[in-house]
XYZ file of C-alpha atoms in Angstrom:
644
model
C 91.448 132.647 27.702
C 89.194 132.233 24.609
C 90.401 130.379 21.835
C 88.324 129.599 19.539
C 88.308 131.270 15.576
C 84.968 130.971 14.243
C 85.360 130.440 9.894
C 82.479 130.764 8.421
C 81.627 128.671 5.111
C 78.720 128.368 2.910
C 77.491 125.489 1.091
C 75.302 124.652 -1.260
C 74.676 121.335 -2.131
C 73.477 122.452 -5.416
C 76.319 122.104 -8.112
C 77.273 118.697 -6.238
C 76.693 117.180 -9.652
C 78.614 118.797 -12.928
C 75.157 119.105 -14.060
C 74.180 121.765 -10.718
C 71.108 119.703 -10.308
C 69.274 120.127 -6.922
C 69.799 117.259 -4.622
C 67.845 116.108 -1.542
C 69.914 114.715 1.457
C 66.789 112.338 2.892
C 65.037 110.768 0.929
C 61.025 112.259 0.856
C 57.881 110.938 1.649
C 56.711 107.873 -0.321
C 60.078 107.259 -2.081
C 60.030 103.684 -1.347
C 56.034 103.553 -2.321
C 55.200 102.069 -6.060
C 53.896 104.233 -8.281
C 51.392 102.672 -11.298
C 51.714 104.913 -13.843
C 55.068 105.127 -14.436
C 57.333 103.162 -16.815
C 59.101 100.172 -14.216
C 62.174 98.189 -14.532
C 62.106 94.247 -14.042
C 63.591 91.731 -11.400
C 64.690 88.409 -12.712
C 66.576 85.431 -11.019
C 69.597 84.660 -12.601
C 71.874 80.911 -12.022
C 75.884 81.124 -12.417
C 78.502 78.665 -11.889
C 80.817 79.121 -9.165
C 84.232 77.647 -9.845
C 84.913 79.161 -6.184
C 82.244 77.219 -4.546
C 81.973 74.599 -6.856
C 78.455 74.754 -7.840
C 75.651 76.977 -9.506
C 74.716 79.770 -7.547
C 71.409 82.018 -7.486
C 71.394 85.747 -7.833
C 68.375 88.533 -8.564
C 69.391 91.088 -11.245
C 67.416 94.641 -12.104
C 66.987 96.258 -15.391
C 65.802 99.438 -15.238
C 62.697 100.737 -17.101
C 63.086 101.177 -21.274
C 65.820 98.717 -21.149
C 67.403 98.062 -24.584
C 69.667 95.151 -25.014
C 71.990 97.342 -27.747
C 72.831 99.179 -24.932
C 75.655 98.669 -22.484
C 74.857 99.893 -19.390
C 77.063 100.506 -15.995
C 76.647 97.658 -12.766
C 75.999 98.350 -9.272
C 76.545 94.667 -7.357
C 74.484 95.033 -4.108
C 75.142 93.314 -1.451
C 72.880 91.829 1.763
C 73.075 91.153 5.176
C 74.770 88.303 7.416
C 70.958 86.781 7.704
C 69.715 87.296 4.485
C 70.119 85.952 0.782
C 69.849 87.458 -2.731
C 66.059 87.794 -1.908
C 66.984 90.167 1.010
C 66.952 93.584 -0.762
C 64.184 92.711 -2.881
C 61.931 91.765 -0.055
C 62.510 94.056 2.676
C 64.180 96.752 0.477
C 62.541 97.218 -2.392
C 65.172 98.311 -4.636
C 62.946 97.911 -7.693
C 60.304 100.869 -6.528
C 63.242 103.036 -5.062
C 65.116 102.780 -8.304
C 61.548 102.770 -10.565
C 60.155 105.916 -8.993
C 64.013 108.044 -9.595
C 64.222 107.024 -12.972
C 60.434 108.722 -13.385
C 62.315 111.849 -11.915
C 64.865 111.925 -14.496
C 67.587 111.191 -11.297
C 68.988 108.229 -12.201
C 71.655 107.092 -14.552
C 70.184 104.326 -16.335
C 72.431 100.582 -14.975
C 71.942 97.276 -13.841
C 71.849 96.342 -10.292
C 72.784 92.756 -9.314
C 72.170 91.366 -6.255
C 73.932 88.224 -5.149
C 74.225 85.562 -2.698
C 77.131 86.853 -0.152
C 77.645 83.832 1.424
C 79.570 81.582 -0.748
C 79.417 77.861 0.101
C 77.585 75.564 -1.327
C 74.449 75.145 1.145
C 74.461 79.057 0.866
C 70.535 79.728 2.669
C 70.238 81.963 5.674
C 69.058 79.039 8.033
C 70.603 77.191 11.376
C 73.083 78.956 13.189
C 74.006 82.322 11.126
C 76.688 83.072 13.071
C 78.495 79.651 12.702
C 82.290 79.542 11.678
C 81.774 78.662 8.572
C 79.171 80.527 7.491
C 80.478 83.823 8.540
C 84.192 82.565 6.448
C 81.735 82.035 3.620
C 81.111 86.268 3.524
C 85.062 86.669 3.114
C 84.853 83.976 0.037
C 82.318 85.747 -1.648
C 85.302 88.318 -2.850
C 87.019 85.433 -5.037
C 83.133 83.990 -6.116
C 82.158 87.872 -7.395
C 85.417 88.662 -9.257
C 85.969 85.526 -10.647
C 82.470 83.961 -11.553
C 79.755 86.547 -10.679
C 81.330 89.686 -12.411
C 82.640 87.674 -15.736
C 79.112 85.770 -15.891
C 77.393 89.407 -16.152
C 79.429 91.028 -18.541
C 78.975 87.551 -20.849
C 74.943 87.586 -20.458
C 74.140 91.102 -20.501
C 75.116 94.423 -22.247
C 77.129 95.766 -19.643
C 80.246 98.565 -19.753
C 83.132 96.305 -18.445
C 85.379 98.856 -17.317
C 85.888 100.211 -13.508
C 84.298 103.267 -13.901
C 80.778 101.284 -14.660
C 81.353 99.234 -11.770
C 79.791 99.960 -8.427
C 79.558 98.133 -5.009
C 77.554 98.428 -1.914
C 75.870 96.790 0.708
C 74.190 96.814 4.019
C 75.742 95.183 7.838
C 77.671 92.361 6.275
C 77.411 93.392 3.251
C 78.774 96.991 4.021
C 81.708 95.058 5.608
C 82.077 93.171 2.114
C 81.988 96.551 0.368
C 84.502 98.437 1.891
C 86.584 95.183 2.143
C 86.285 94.479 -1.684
C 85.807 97.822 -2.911
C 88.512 99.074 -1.505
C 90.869 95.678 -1.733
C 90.280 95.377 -5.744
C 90.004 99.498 -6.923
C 91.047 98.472 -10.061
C 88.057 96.470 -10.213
C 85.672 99.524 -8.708
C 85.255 102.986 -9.418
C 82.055 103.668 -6.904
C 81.907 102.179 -3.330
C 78.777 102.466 -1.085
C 79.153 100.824 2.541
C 75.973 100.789 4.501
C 76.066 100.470 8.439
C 79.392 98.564 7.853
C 79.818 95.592 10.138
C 82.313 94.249 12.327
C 84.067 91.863 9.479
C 84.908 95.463 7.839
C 88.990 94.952 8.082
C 90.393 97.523 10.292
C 91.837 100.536 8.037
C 95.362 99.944 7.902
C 95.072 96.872 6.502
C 92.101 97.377 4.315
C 94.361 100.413 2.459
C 97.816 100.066 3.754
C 98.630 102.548 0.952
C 95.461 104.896 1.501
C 96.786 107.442 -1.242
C 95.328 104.733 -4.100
C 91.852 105.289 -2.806
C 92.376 108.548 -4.394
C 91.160 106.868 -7.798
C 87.950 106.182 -6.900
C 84.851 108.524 -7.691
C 83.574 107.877 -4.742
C 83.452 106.246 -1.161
C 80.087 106.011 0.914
C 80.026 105.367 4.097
C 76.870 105.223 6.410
C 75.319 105.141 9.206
C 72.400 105.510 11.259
C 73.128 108.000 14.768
C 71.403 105.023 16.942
C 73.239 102.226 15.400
C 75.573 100.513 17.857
C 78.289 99.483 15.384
C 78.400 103.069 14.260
C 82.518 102.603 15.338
C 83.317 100.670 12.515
C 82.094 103.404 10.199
C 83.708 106.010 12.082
C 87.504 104.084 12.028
C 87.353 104.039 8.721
C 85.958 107.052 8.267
C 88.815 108.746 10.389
C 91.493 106.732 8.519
C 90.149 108.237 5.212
C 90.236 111.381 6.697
C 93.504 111.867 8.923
C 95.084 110.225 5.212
C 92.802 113.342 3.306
C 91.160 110.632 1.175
C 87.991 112.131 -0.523
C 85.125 110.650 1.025
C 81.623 110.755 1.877
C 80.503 110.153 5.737
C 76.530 110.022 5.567
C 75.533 109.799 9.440
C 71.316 110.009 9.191
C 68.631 109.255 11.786
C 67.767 105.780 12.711
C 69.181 102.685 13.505
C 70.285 99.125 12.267
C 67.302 98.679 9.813
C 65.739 98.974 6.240
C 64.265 102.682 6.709
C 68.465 103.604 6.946
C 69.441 101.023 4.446
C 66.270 102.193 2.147
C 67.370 105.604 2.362
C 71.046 105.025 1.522
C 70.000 103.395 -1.526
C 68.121 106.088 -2.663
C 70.506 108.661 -1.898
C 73.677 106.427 -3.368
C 72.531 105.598 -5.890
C 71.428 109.284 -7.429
C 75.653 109.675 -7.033
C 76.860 106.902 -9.133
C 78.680 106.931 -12.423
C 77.765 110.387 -12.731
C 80.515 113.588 -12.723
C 81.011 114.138 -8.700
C 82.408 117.007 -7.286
C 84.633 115.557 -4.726
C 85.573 119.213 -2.731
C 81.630 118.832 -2.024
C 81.604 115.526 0.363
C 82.300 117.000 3.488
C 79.120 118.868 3.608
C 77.014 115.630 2.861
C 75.245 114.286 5.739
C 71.916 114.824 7.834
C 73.572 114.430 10.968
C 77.188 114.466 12.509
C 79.096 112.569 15.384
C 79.132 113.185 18.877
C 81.893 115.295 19.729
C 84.363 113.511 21.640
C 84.664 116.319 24.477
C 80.717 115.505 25.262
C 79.447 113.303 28.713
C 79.158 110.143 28.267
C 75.695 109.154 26.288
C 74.942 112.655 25.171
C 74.403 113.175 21.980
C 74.907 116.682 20.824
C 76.594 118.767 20.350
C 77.259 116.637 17.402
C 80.475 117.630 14.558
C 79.606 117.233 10.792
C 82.779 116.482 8.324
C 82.885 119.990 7.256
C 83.173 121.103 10.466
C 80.191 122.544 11.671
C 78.538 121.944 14.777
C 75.026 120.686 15.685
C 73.501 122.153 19.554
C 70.166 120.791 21.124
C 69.341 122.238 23.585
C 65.934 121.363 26.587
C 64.696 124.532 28.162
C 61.288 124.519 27.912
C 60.813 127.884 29.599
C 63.487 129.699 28.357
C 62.523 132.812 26.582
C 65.693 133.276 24.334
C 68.751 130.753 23.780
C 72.697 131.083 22.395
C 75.964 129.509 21.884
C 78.545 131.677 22.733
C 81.471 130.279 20.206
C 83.072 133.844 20.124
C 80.551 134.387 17.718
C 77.177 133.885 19.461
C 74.564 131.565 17.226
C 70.937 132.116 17.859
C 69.378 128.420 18.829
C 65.201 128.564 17.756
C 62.809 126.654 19.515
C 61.079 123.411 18.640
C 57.262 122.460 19.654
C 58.898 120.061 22.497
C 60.942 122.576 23.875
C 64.179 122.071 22.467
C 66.116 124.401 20.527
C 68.559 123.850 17.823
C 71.200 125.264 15.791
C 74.032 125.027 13.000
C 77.253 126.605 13.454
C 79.453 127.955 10.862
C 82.437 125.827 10.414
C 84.632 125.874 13.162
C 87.984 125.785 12.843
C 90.393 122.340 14.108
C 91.103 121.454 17.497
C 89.260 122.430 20.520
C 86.840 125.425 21.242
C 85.518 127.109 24.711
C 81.876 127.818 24.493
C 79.276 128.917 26.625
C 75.535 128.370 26.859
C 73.594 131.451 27.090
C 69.943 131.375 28.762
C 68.178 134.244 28.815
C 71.467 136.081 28.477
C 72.939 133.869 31.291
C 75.937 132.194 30.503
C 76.101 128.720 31.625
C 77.610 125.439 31.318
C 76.153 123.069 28.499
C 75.421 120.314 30.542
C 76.115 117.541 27.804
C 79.677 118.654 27.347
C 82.599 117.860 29.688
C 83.538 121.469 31.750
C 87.360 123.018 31.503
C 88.563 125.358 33.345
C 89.220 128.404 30.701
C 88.321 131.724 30.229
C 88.491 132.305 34.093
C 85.986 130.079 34.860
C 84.582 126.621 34.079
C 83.119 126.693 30.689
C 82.415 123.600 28.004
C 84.359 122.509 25.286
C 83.971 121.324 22.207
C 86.959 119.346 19.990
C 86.544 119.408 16.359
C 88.695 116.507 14.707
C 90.419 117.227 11.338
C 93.493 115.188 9.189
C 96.158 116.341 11.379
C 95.341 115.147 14.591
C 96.559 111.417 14.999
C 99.506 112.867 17.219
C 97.258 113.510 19.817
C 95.073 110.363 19.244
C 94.416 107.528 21.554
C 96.674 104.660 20.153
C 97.665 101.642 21.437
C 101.300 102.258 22.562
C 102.587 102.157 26.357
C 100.535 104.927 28.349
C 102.089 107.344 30.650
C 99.767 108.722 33.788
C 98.577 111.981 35.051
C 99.382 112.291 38.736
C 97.646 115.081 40.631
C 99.574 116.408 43.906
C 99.586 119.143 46.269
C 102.569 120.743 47.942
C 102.619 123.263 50.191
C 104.012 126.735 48.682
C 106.140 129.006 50.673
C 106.068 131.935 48.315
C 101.675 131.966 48.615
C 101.377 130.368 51.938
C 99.217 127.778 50.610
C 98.633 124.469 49.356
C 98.931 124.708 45.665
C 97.938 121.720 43.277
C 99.933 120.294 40.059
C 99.510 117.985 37.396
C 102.502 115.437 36.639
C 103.153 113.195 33.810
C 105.373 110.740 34.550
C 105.730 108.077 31.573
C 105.096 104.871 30.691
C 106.983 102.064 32.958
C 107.695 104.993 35.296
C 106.434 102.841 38.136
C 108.645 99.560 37.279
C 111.838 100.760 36.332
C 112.898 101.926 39.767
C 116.320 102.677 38.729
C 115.664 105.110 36.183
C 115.571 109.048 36.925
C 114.191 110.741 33.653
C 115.047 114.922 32.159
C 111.616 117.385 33.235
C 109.931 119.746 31.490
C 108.057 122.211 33.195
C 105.010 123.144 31.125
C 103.074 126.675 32.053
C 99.358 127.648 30.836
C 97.755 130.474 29.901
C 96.272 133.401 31.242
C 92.525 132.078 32.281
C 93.422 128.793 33.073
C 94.809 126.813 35.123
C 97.232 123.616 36.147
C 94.826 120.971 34.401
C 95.310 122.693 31.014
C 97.895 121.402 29.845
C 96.815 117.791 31.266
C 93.005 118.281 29.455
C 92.824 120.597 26.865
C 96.271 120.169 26.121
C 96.431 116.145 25.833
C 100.220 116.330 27.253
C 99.800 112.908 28.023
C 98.521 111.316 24.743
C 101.210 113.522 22.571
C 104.060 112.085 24.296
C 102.779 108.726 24.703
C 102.866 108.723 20.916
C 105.943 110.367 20.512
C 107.892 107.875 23.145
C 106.274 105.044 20.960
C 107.288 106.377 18.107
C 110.971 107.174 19.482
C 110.494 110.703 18.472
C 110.986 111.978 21.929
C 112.890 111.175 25.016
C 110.983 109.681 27.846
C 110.354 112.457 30.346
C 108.147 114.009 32.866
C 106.115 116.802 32.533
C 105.657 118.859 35.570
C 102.149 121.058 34.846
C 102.196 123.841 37.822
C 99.771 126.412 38.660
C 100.708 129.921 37.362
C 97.851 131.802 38.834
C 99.826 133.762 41.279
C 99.770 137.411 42.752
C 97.273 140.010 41.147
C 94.601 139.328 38.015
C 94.562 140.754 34.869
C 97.241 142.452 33.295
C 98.735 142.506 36.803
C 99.337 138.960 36.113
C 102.298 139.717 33.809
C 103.775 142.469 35.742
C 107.103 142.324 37.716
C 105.522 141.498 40.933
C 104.026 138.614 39.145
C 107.314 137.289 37.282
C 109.055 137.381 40.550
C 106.646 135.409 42.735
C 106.125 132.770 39.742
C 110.103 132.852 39.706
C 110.018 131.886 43.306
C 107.741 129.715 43.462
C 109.304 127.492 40.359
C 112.433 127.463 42.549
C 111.258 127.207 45.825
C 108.546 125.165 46.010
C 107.826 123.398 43.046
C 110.906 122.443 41.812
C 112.438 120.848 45.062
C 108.625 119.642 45.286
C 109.589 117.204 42.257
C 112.811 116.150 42.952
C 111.931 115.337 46.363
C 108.846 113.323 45.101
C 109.752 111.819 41.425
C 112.724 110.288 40.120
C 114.300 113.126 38.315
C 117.268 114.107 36.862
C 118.572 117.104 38.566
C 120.986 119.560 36.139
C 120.100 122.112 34.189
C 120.843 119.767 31.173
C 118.113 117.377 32.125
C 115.495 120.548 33.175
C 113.502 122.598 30.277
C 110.821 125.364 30.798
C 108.165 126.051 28.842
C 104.667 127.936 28.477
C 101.977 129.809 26.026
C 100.927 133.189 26.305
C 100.823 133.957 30.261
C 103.325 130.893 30.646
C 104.765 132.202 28.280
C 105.884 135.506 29.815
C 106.873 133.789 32.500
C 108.911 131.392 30.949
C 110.885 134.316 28.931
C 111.247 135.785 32.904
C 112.449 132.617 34.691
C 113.827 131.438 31.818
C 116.498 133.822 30.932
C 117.021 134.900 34.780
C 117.453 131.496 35.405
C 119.897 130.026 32.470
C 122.222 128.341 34.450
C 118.933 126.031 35.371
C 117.277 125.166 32.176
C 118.994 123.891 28.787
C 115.521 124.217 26.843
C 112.934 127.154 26.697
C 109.716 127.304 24.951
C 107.984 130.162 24.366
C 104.586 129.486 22.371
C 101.990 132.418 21.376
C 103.759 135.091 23.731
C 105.995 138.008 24.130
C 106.536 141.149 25.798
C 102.888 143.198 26.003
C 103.227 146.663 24.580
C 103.192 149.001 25.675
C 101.548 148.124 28.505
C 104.853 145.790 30.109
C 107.175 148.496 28.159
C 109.399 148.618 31.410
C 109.170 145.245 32.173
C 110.531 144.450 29.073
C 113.316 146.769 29.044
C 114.539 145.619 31.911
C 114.239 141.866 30.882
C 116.111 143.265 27.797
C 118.699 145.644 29.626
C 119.690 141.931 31.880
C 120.175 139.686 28.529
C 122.362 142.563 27.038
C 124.711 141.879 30.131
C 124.155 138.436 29.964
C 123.616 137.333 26.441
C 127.014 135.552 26.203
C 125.636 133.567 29.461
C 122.196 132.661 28.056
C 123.700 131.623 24.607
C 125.842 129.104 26.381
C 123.363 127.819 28.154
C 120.023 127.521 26.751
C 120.650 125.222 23.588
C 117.262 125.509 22.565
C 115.888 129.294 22.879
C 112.542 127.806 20.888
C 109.820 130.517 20.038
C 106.321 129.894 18.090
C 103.367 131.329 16.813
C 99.923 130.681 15.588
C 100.815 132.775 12.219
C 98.941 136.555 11.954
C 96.338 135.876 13.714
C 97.681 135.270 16.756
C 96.800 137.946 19.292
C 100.146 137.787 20.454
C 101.969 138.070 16.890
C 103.164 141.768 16.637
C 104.122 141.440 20.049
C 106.378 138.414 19.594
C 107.696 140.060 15.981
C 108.741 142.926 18.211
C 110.410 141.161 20.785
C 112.410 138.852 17.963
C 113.785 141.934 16.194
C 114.949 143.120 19.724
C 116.518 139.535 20.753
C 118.056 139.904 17.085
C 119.576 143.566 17.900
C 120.841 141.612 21.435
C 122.332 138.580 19.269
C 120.444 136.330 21.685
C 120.453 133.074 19.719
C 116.690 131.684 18.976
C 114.955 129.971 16.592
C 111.539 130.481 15.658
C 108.433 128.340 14.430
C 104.645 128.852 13.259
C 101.569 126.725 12.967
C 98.655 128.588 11.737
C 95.622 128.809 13.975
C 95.929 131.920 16.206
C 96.030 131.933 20.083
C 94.188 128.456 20.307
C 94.980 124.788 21.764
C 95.723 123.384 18.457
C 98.124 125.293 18.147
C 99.921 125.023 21.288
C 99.396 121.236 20.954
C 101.525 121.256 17.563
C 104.407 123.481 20.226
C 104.549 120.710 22.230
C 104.500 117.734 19.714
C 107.548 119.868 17.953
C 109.496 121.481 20.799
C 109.209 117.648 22.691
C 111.663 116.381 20.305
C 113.961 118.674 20.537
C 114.553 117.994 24.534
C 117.707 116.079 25.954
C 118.904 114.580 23.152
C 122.912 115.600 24.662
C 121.554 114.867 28.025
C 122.874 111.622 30.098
């Protein structure tokens, strides 16, 4: 089953500025090489006493070319690395030539860069033992030394604009770490923040912006990386915190690693965005390169997902005459001189996509991304990440497992396999039996979708944790049974499935698990194919389920027209039965575009006609995994709460 929605969305990075000026995201070819005959800006060393430290303190300071002291000008405070000084930019960055050789370009708003001493003790040079205790404590000082000595000491000696909005901070490594920590601690200090391959003393998000909707007054966050830089994770956290909270933000990922051709180039492209009108609605398409999607093997590095979306394919094949990706709209990959070919998606929409690789009008598996079993066959996935998905996130809370059995079927004469959650502290509390849920997958796929694609496991690990939902397990069956195709939700079908459910798997798991073992401790649920066959077993079955869920499905038409009027023709005898017992009748749909939607529409006005008691929910998305995800993360809360 195919369920990915392709969106497509064009950018332009012109009009990122008010002014619609054209904007580079790299900087070019001898940007960071002086230029003679061009007006240039001038470095001095500046001394400032340090009531913090309790002595005078050394800092270099930059005013740009034509600099008039009747002129107040905005500050950018840059900041170093954990084995560097105020020297550090100057001599391996060369801020003064970067900055020089924009303002000769027009692309610059004329300001003042300072750039201090981060370490704030009194024996303050990079020497001995870096790393040592107090050395490293001396970085986290430096926040009391630059608000209340450095900043006030600047605004005294030179003609500077002393409100937030002319005050910018940024750094590289330790300094990044210092950005985003006092940036984002003191916004009413800072209007512009700029952290450069952040380092590890960056404070983890929630305590950096417990209240994450404040960040919303800043012009602008920076964050950056290089794609080789190992401590690319402390970018990323906060990035995702920024993003799951939808705080406006910039997340610049660029070639490179943990060095000054990154570092130069953030400077260079930061600080062209400063105290300048932004267009914040802009940021998600600014980057060179994106992250590693999260469904890829291990070490591979494409296909990679940008912030706005889009997806990034490499492909090797040398010898390949023509190369796609089949994203239910197929992109056309073009070839490199070393045999690799590349391509940009459109946007893609949230959550998780099947895709194929096409060679030479072969479809194949990509063989950097993880397989799933979909669309009849294995295929690769790829999971976009967007605001809404910390339900499904890896958190650390009590973790449930994914058991994998086989049991022999008597309805197929066969071993059949199945997928079983049981939760957290399952295995120690020996006494305990726990309610089931019996979760069914789509047409295409199999018993592992639910446990894979689906993240079962993660999205009631959270919800446990978060006492949203009843600790339960999840029995994931396969529902591949009798004839293919649309056979598959014919009568023959729904009877075998209804067979096997009773038969074989469901004395399977109360033979095997410690279940509870009444219909008010037993729920049944499924999308689209499951889905059917939940509304089959379901209803036929009332007296052995108190919950059904029926997500992106009903009655095929007209194609199951006599199917469904017999399914219809038994409710009408036995509505007042299946009102009594099914306490939550729970239906849902990816909105319009659903495939399934006029088909489910139908079926409601029919249950409606019945007075079969339902109640119904949408998440927009169509006939996709994120969707059914949000089905289960809802229709989980609503199980066994009158159960003993």
């Amino acid at each position: 089953m195919r369920t990915s929605v392709v969106f497509a969305i064009a950018f332009s990075l012109t009009g990122f500025f008010a002014s619609a000026q054209n904007f580079e995201k790299q900087a070019p070819q001898g940007f960071d090489q002086k230029k003679e005959n061009i007006p240039h800006g001038k470095i001095d060393s500046i001394q400032y006493p340090s009531k913090t430290v309790g002595t005078v303190r050394k800092a270099l300071i930059y005013t740009p070319p034509g600099f008039n002291k009747n002129k107040k000008y905005p500050v950018l405070y840059l900041l170093h690395g954990i084995g560097g000084d105020e020297k550090e930019w100057y001599k391996n960055g060369t801020p003064q030539i970067i900055l020089d050789n924009l303002y000769s370009e027009g692309k610059l708003t004329p300001m003042i860069v300072v750039l201090p001493n981060g370490r704030a003790m009194k024996d303050d040079r990079a020497t001995g033992n870096i790393m040592a205790k107090d050395k490293v404590e001396a970085f986290a000082t430096f926040e009391k030394d630059l608000l209340n000595d450095l900043i006030p000491f600047v605004e005294k000696k030179f003609p500077v604009k002393k409100d937030r909005e002319n005050r910018a901070i940024a750094g590289l490594s330790m300094g990044g770490g210092q950005t985003l920590n006092f940036g984002l601690g003191n916004i009413d200090k800072f209007a512009w923040v700029g952290g450069f391959s952040s380092a590890p003393n960056t404070k983890e998000p929630q305590f950096l912006l417990p209240n994450p909707q404040k960040a919303k007054e800043l012009k602008l966050i920076w964050i950056s990386c290089g794609d080789a830089d190992g401590l690319m994770p402390f970018s990323k956290r906060t990035s995702d915190y920024l993003r799951q909270n939808k705080i406006p933000h910039i997340f610049y990922i660029e070639p490179g690693g943990h060095d000054f051709k990154v570092w130069k180039n953030d400077l260079y492209i930061f600080s062209q965005l400063i105290f300048k009108p932004v267009d914040q609605t802009s940021f998600p398409n600014f980057t060179v390169l994106g992250i590693p999607a999260e469904s890829n093997n291990r070490n591979s590095r494409f296909p990679q997902i940008l912030p706005n979306g889009k997806a990034i394919f490499r492909v090797k094949a040398p010898e390949a005459q023509k190369v796609q990706i089949d994203l239910g709209k197929k992109y056309d990959l073009v070839k490199d001189q070393d045999g690799t070919w590349k391509t940009t998606t459109d946007s893609l929409s949230e959550g998780f996509h099947y895709y194929s690789l096409l060679i030479d009008n072969v479809a194949v598996a990509d063989p950097s991304s993880k397989t799933f079993y979909g669309m009849g066959r294995y295929a690769s996935g790829i999971e976009v990440p967007f605001a809404g998905d910390g339900y499904y996130a890896m958190k650390d809370v009590p973790h449930g497992d994914i058991r994998i059995q086989n049991f022999f079927s008597k309805v197929t004469n066969s071993w059949r396999r199945v997928f079983i959650y049981t939760p957290p502290g399952y295995d120690k509390n020996q006494n305990v039996a726990y309610p089931v849920l019996y979760i069914l997958h789509g047409g295409g796929e199999d018993e592992s979708g639910w446990a894979t694609q689906g993240k079962t496991n993660l999205i009631i690990d959270n919800l446990i944790a978060e006492g949203k939902a009843k600790p339960m397990i999840i029995v994931m069956p396969d529902a591949n049974i009798g004839p293919a195709g649309f056979g598959s939700f014919g009568a023959r079908n729904l009877q075998m499935f209804d067979r096997e459910l009773k038969e074989s798997v469901i004395p399977f798991t109360e033979s095997n698990f410690r279940v509870k073992k009444d219909a008010a401790n037993r729920a049944l649920a499924g999308l689209s194919m499951g889905g059917i066959y939940t509304l089959h077993t379901g209803v036929q079955n009332s007296d052995m389920f108190s919950s059904l869920g029926v997500f992106s499905s009903g009655w095929i038409l007209p194609s199951l027209q006599e199917v469904a009027d017999n399914e219809y023709k038994f409710m009408n005898e036995n509505k007042q039965k299946i009102n009594s017992n099914i306490k939550n009748f729970w239906i849902s749909m990816g909105g319009k575009e659903d495939i399934a939607y006029k088909n489910c529409q139908t079926m409601m006005k029919k249950l409606d006609e019945l007075g079969i008691k339902y109640s119904y929910s949408e998440y927009p998305g169509g006939h996709t995994w994120p969707v059914w995800r949000n089905n289960l993360y809802n229709f989980a809360q609503l199980l066994f709460n009158d159960s003993k």
